[in-house]
Structure formats: structure tokens, C-alpha cells
Tab-separated table of C-alpha atoms in Angstrom:
chain	number	residue	atom	x	y	z
A	248	ALA	CA	-123.677	12.959	-9.617
A	249	SER	CA	-125.064	9.610	-10.619
A	250	VAL	CA	-125.809	8.158	-14.012
A	251	VAL	CA	-128.320	5.453	-14.884
A	252	ILE	CA	-127.207	3.092	-17.626
A	253	TYR	CA	-129.847	0.798	-19.070
A	254	PRO	CA	-128.553	-2.534	-20.325
A	255	PHE	CA	-129.608	-3.985	-23.634
A	256	PHE	CA	-130.843	-7.551	-23.611
A	257	GLN	CA	-130.666	-8.819	-27.143
A	258	SER	CA	-127.435	-9.762	-28.848
A	259	ARG	CA	-127.320	-7.503	-31.857
A	260	GLY	CA	-125.007	-5.475	-33.997
A	261	GLY	CA	-124.305	-1.805	-34.204
A	262	ALA	CA	-125.219	0.459	-37.113
A	263	LEU	CA	-123.013	2.082	-39.742
A	264	VAL	CA	-123.731	5.699	-40.699
A	265	LYS	CA	-121.924	7.551	-43.485
A	266	VAL	CA	-121.445	11.284	-43.807
A	267	HIS	CA	-120.468	12.015	-47.405
A	268	ASN	CA	-118.674	15.107	-48.688
A	269	PHE	CA	-117.540	16.091	-45.203
A	270	SER	CA	-115.490	19.227	-45.682
A	271	SER	CA	-112.023	19.901	-44.305
A	272	PRO	CA	-111.244	23.611	-44.433
A	273	GLN	CA	-107.763	22.848	-43.104
A	274	LEU	CA	-106.905	20.434	-45.942
A	275	GLY	CA	-109.093	22.022	-48.595
A	276	THR	CA	-110.786	18.707	-49.416
A	277	THR	CA	-113.898	16.676	-48.683
A	278	ARG	CA	-114.184	13.034	-47.715
A	279	THR	CA	-116.520	10.489	-46.129
A	280	LEU	CA	-116.850	9.815	-42.402
A	281	ARG	CA	-117.927	6.236	-41.599
A	282	ILE	CA	-119.454	6.067	-38.131
A	283	TYR	CA	-120.138	2.858	-36.217
A	284	LEU	CA	-122.817	3.274	-33.567
A	285	PRO	CA	-122.741	0.457	-30.969
A	286	PRO	CA	-125.584	-2.010	-30.324
A	287	SER	CA	-127.462	-0.091	-27.617
A	288	TYR	CA	-127.192	3.315	-29.323
A	289	SER	CA	-130.666	3.198	-30.882
A	290	LEU	CA	-132.226	1.462	-27.867
A	291	ASN	CA	-131.088	3.786	-25.108
A	292	PRO	CA	-131.394	7.477	-26.027
A	293	LEU	CA	-129.939	8.556	-22.670
A	294	LYS	CA	-126.642	6.736	-22.925
A	295	ARG	CA	-123.418	8.396	-24.064
A	296	TYR	CA	-120.344	6.640	-25.431
A	297	PRO	CA	-116.567	6.832	-25.732
A	298	VAL	CA	-115.195	7.479	-29.227
A	299	ALA	CA	-112.357	5.913	-31.203
A	300	TYR	CA	-111.195	7.976	-34.162
A	301	MET	CA	-109.634	5.735	-36.813
A	302	HIS	CA	-107.743	6.605	-39.983
A	303	ASP	CA	-108.077	4.994	-43.435
A	304	GLY	CA	-111.839	4.832	-42.983
A	305	GLN	CA	-112.299	3.157	-46.371
A	306	ASN	CA	-110.640	0.005	-45.041
A	307	LEU	CA	-112.489	-0.429	-41.750
A	308	PHE	CA	-116.024	-1.624	-42.439
A	309	GLU	CA	-116.653	-2.632	-46.055
A	310	ALA	CA	-114.719	-4.837	-48.464
A	311	THR	CA	-116.089	-2.869	-51.423
A	312	THR	CA	-114.090	0.229	-50.453
A	313	ALA	CA	-111.171	-1.434	-48.622
A	314	TYR	CA	-107.661	-1.615	-50.002
A	315	GLY	CA	-107.294	-4.881	-51.890
A	316	GLY	CA	-110.901	-5.735	-51.089
A	317	VAL	CA	-110.027	-6.776	-47.518
A	318	GLU	CA	-111.662	-4.885	-44.636
A	319	TRP	CA	-110.684	-4.623	-40.968
A	320	ARG	CA	-114.106	-5.927	-39.859
A	321	VAL	CA	-114.211	-3.262	-37.144
A	322	ASP	CA	-117.978	-3.503	-36.749
A	323	GLU	CA	-118.088	-7.311	-36.594
A	324	THR	CA	-115.208	-7.439	-34.098
A	325	ALA	CA	-116.652	-4.689	-31.889
A	326	ASN	CA	-120.094	-6.323	-31.937
A	327	SER	CA	-118.592	-9.646	-30.857
A	328	LEU	CA	-116.455	-8.154	-28.075
A	329	ILE	CA	-119.323	-6.021	-26.764
A	330	ASN	CA	-121.877	-8.820	-26.811
A	331	SER	CA	-119.465	-11.179	-25.030
A	332	GLY	CA	-118.665	-8.641	-22.306
A	333	GLN	CA	-115.016	-8.117	-23.263
A	334	MET	CA	-115.220	-4.497	-24.388
A	335	ASP	CA	-117.259	-1.419	-23.557
A	336	GLU	CA	-119.568	0.042	-26.169
A	337	VAL	CA	-117.857	2.741	-28.223
A	338	ILE	CA	-118.582	4.898	-31.235
A	339	VAL	CA	-115.984	4.395	-33.966
A	340	VAL	CA	-115.411	7.266	-36.388
A	341	GLY	CA	-113.591	6.154	-39.512
A	342	ILE	CA	-112.060	9.121	-41.325
A	343	ASP	CA	-111.409	8.321	-44.987
A	344	ASN	CA	-107.876	8.984	-46.135
A	345	GLY	CA	-107.208	11.593	-48.790
A	346	GLY	CA	-106.187	9.173	-51.513
A	347	ALA	CA	-103.266	10.756	-53.332
A	348	SER	CA	-102.662	13.064	-50.347
A	349	ARG	CA	-102.592	10.216	-47.798
A	350	ILE	CA	-98.814	10.288	-47.323
A	351	TYR	CA	-98.877	14.049	-46.830
A	352	GLU	CA	-101.729	13.952	-44.321
A	353	TYR	CA	-100.400	11.083	-42.187
A	354	THR	CA	-96.776	12.197	-41.790
A	355	PRO	CA	-94.757	14.725	-39.843
A	356	CYS	CA	-92.140	16.650	-41.788
A	357	CYS	CA	-90.332	15.445	-43.887
A	358	ASP	CA	-88.905	12.185	-45.192
A	359	PRO	CA	-85.970	12.557	-47.620
A	360	ASN	CA	-87.551	10.089	-50.058
A	361	TYR	CA	-91.289	10.647	-49.607
A	362	GLY	CA	-91.661	14.248	-48.436
A	363	GLY	CA	-94.891	14.455	-46.472
A	364	GLY	CA	-95.286	16.812	-43.559
A	365	GLY	CA	-99.031	17.417	-43.280
A	366	ALA	CA	-99.671	15.699	-39.948
A	367	ASN	CA	-100.093	18.967	-38.061
A	368	VAL	CA	-102.723	20.140	-40.559
A	369	TYR	CA	-104.500	16.763	-40.404
A	370	GLU	CA	-104.399	17.019	-36.606
A	371	ARG	CA	-106.175	20.374	-36.825
A	372	PHE	CA	-108.807	18.811	-39.107
A	373	ILE	CA	-109.567	16.177	-36.450
A	374	LEU	CA	-109.483	18.544	-33.472
A	375	GLU	CA	-111.197	21.589	-35.013
A	376	THR	CA	-113.696	20.002	-37.420
A	377	VAL	CA	-114.240	16.236	-37.059
A	378	LYS	CA	-114.390	15.920	-33.260
A	379	PRO	CA	-116.651	18.967	-32.726
A	380	TYR	CA	-119.025	17.628	-35.405
A	381	ILE	CA	-119.162	14.182	-33.824
A	382	ASP	CA	-119.626	15.581	-30.297
A	383	GLN	CA	-122.435	17.859	-31.510
A	384	ASN	CA	-124.311	15.282	-33.576
A	385	TYR	CA	-123.831	12.043	-31.613
A	386	ARG	CA	-124.138	11.105	-27.959
A	387	THR	CA	-120.471	11.077	-27.052
A	388	LEU	CA	-118.462	11.268	-23.852
A	389	PRO	CA	-116.085	13.966	-25.110
A	390	SER	CA	-113.455	13.999	-22.357
A	391	ASN	CA	-109.939	12.785	-23.108
A	392	LYS	CA	-110.489	9.770	-20.828
A	393	ASN	CA	-113.042	8.485	-23.325
A	394	THR	CA	-111.345	9.449	-26.587
A	395	ALA	CA	-108.844	7.365	-28.568
A	396	LEU	CA	-106.975	7.327	-31.874
A	397	MET	CA	-106.114	4.235	-33.915
A	398	GLY	CA	-104.545	3.357	-37.242
A	399	SER	CA	-102.040	1.178	-39.045
A	400	SER	CA	-98.900	1.781	-41.085
A	401	LEU	CA	-98.755	5.544	-41.739
A	402	GLY	CA	-102.075	5.675	-39.859
A	403	GLY	CA	-100.243	4.151	-36.897
A	404	LEU	CA	-97.471	6.706	-37.257
A	405	VAL	CA	-99.904	9.628	-37.221
A	406	SER	CA	-101.880	8.119	-34.315
A	407	PHE	CA	-98.683	7.948	-32.270
A	408	TYR	CA	-97.612	11.428	-33.357
A	409	ILE	CA	-100.921	13.162	-32.589
A	410	GLY	CA	-101.616	11.059	-29.484
A	411	ARG	CA	-98.391	12.129	-27.792
A	412	ARG	CA	-98.881	15.768	-28.836
A	413	LYS	CA	-102.473	16.060	-27.631
A	414	PRO	CA	-102.981	14.036	-24.412
A	415	GLN	CA	-105.537	16.624	-23.312
A	416	VAL	CA	-107.743	15.367	-26.182
A	417	PHE	CA	-106.751	11.695	-26.454
A	418	SER	CA	-105.883	9.613	-23.390
A	419	LYS	CA	-105.044	6.494	-25.436
A	420	PHE	CA	-104.111	5.343	-28.895
A	421	GLY	CA	-103.459	2.213	-30.900
A	422	ALA	CA	-100.659	2.170	-33.480
A	423	LEU	CA	-100.568	-1.059	-35.510
A	424	SER	CA	-97.597	-1.872	-37.757
A	425	SER	CA	-96.553	1.767	-37.525
A	426	SER	CA	-94.215	3.299	-40.092
A	427	PHE	CA	-91.659	4.243	-37.442
A	428	TRP	CA	-88.996	4.201	-40.177
A	429	TRP	CA	-90.361	7.542	-41.360
A	430	ASN	CA	-87.735	10.291	-41.758
A	431	ASN	CA	-84.847	8.178	-40.448
A	432	GLN	CA	-86.822	6.963	-37.404
A	433	MET	CA	-87.732	10.473	-36.330
A	434	LEU	CA	-90.409	9.411	-33.811
A	435	PRO	CA	-88.385	6.712	-31.998
A	436	LYS	CA	-85.528	9.220	-31.704
A	437	GLU	CA	-87.897	11.824	-30.260
A	438	VAL	CA	-89.125	9.382	-27.625
A	439	GLU	CA	-85.553	8.340	-26.802
A	440	ALA	CA	-84.661	11.990	-26.273
A	441	ALA	CA	-87.702	12.654	-24.083
A	442	THR	CA	-87.429	12.993	-20.335
A	443	GLY	CA	-90.430	11.417	-18.678
A	444	LYS	CA	-93.614	10.197	-20.255
A	445	VAL	CA	-96.785	11.683	-21.663
A	446	ALA	CA	-99.918	10.626	-19.768
A	447	VAL	CA	-101.395	8.377	-22.434
A	448	LYS	CA	-102.141	4.665	-22.714
A	449	ILE	CA	-100.325	3.166	-25.697
A	450	TYR	CA	-100.811	0.052	-27.829
A	451	ILE	CA	-98.124	-0.695	-30.427
A	452	ASP	CA	-97.510	-3.845	-32.418
A	453	ALA	CA	-95.812	-5.335	-35.454
A	454	GLY	CA	-95.772	-8.630	-37.282
A	455	THR	CA	-92.707	-10.787	-37.777
A	456	SER	CA	-92.938	-10.873	-41.600
A	457	SER	CA	-91.483	-7.686	-43.137
A	458	ASP	CA	-93.510	-5.458	-40.862
A	459	GLY	CA	-90.993	-3.114	-39.256
A	460	LEU	CA	-90.663	-5.135	-36.058
A	461	ALA	CA	-87.178	-3.791	-35.287
A	462	ASP	CA	-88.418	-0.188	-35.448
A	463	THR	CA	-91.436	-0.978	-33.273
A	464	THR	CA	-89.219	-2.780	-30.749
A	465	ARG	CA	-86.953	0.260	-30.646
A	466	MET	CA	-90.009	2.383	-29.890
A	467	ARG	CA	-91.114	-0.023	-27.149
A	468	ASN	CA	-87.678	0.133	-25.538
A	469	ALA	CA	-87.718	3.941	-25.619
A	470	LEU	CA	-91.168	4.019	-24.031
A	471	VAL	CA	-90.050	1.683	-21.232
A	472	VAL	CA	-87.061	3.914	-20.502
A	473	ASP	CA	-89.461	6.870	-20.312
A	474	GLY	CA	-91.445	5.038	-17.634
A	475	TYR	CA	-94.219	3.161	-19.443
A	476	VAL	CA	-94.990	-0.271	-17.992
A	477	GLN	CA	-96.049	-3.240	-20.098
A	478	GLY	CA	-99.534	-4.369	-19.113
A	479	GLN	CA	-100.388	-1.037	-17.523
A	480	ASP	CA	-100.045	2.020	-19.755
A	481	LEU	CA	-98.237	0.126	-22.535
A	482	ASN	CA	-99.200	-2.932	-24.546
A	483	TYR	CA	-96.479	-4.048	-26.958
A	484	TYR	CA	-97.538	-7.030	-29.055
A	485	VAL	CA	-95.633	-9.125	-31.591
A	486	ALA	CA	-97.881	-10.840	-34.146
A	487	GLN	CA	-96.151	-14.074	-35.110
A	488	GLY	CA	-96.092	-14.631	-38.868
A	489	ALA	CA	-98.122	-11.508	-39.614
A	490	GLY	CA	-97.309	-9.240	-42.534
A	491	HIS	CA	-98.192	-5.661	-43.400
A	492	ASN	CA	-101.749	-5.882	-44.665
A	493	GLU	CA	-105.425	-5.421	-43.846
A	494	ALA	CA	-106.009	-9.119	-43.170
A	495	ALA	CA	-103.305	-9.135	-40.481
A	496	TRP	CA	-104.743	-6.039	-38.782
A	497	ALA	CA	-108.264	-7.443	-38.890
A	498	ALA	CA	-107.068	-10.678	-37.300
A	499	ARG	CA	-105.663	-8.936	-34.211
A	500	LEU	CA	-107.913	-5.898	-33.933
A	501	HIS	CA	-109.575	-7.453	-30.887
A	502	ILE	CA	-106.349	-6.993	-28.911
A	503	PRO	CA	-106.122	-3.170	-29.053
A	504	LEU	CA	-109.888	-2.773	-28.762
A	505	LYS	CA	-109.988	-4.777	-25.524
A	506	TYR	CA	-106.895	-2.989	-24.226
A	507	LEU	CA	-108.087	0.560	-25.002
A	508	PHE	CA	-111.759	0.027	-24.077
A	509	PRO	CA	-111.943	-2.850	-21.594
A	510	TRP	CA	-115.263	-3.906	-20.134
A	511	GLN	CA	-116.623	-1.381	-17.581
A	512	SER	CA	-113.758	1.075	-18.130
A	513	THR	CA	-115.806	4.004	-19.449
A	514	ALA	CA	-115.279	7.164	-17.379
A	515	TYR	CA	-118.726	8.680	-16.838
A	516	CYS	CA	-118.039	10.768	-13.740
A	517	ALA	CA	-115.395	13.059	-15.194
A	518	THR	CA	-117.572	14.004	-18.132
A	519	LEU	CA	-120.659	14.533	-15.979
A	520	ALA	CA	-118.721	16.722	-13.562
A	521	ARG	CA	-117.463	18.834	-16.416
A	522	HIS	CA	-120.965	19.227	-17.829
A	523	GLU	CA	-122.183	20.367	-14.397
A	524	GLY	CA	-119.588	23.115	-14.303
A	525	SER	CA	-117.269	21.667	-11.682
A	526	SER	CA	-113.751	20.481	-12.320
A	527	PRO	CA	-113.371	16.968	-13.749
A	528	GLU	CA	-111.724	14.177	-11.811
């Protein structure tokens, strides 16, 4: 099969669409989805796109809803990288956190001090409700090769947790300043105990200023022992001087975006083959 992709010729930004009161039957709540559609989305009605699902949607696009009034500038950064030929066009789906239930939703069971333990239910919300809605209503490339997870802090923890559990859905994830301390370093210990690696592409990072660097380095070391190779299926980055805040994540967001969705990396053939009824590559 072949696919014709029409280029777009003017440097322009993407569009932000919001879906309010989006219901989660798994969590028994509603929240907003904030969806970034890349620059050519409205110009080329035949083109389909990879998708990055990101947590803490309130913080990604708008200072008015972001924690502390500081946003990640996801749309501005993606626009810049796309228009300069450093990143493929992607749809970004920001899933708002649950406010008071954020710790519960973003954590595996169960930290002795903070409890938590809702990550499996939140995972079902993404897999059973959010992703099917996005694939039905937007022009996505739904295969795992074109689907990523990303978040920071507890959002990084849950990205790592779900990403390793569901490689058939997500082939890559970005975990910034992840809370790997959770439940006495449960996730690093799990990776250290693993034999072999899960077939996913992983970005992890931490800053040098009270940002859990030792825990992230422990995770990097465990991944290397499992067979991940820096610069290939692993990108471990140390952000000099960076702390644990939105401004720090915004400043280095270009690094995981370029790593997870590099220019001309989109896998069209596998998705087309699947749609035609034959087995994917």
C-alpha cells in the first residue's frame, strides 16, 4: 500500500480543542480533555497523525489553568519543532488530572505515607474510554508504533508504569522528574528484578536541584542492565540546575518530543496494513 502525504507550506500553529465534562465510568468522574491538533490538521483532511497522551492536562497549554500559573507550552514547542523540521506532526491529548484524586489516579498501590493505588483504574480509563474516543473522532494513527504517553512527577511515574504494562498500546513514553520514590522505590525495584526488557522506547530525566535524580539514575541503571541502550531505545537526561516545577519541564520539553517523535519517524505502513485486514509489520 502507498500513502500520499501533502505538505503544508505556511509556517503556522496548531489548534487547541477542548472536550468538557468528558466522563470516566471507571473513575466515576468527569474532566476536560485538551487536544492539540498539529498545523496541517485542518489543511489536509486525508492525513492521519500519531498521538501523545499526556497527564495533568491543565498544565500543558494555558497559564490560566496551569499549576502556579506556569504552563508547559506544549503547543508553542510542538509548533516550533514541527515548523523547523525537527519533529513529526502529532496530536497531543492532555487529560486533566482529577484534582483531589490526582495522587490516587497516578499511583500504583500503595505508599505507606500517601496511599494511592488507582493507576490500574486510570489505565483502564485511558485504554477503554479516552483512546477509543480520540481514535473515533480524530484522524489518528492508532497503532502502538504511533502512540505515546508522557507526564511529569506522579504523571511520570504513571507513564512509566502504564507504558511498561501495555507495550501493545504504547510503543514509547516520556517520564520527566518521575516520582520513582513512590512506595519505597517500588518501580525501580521491579525493573531491577525483571529479566529482559519490554519493547518500548523510554525517555527519563531529572534535574539536579531536589528533583529525585538519585532515584532516576537508579532506574536508568536498571534499564541498562535489562538491555536498553542509551541513544537507541533509552534517553536518560540530566537537567543541570533544574528543579521540580512546570517551568523546568517546559524548558526541556523539546528533548523528549524530538526523541519520541523525530522527523519522518511516523509509521504509516503498519497502520495501513492493519486497516486493510492483513497483519501489521
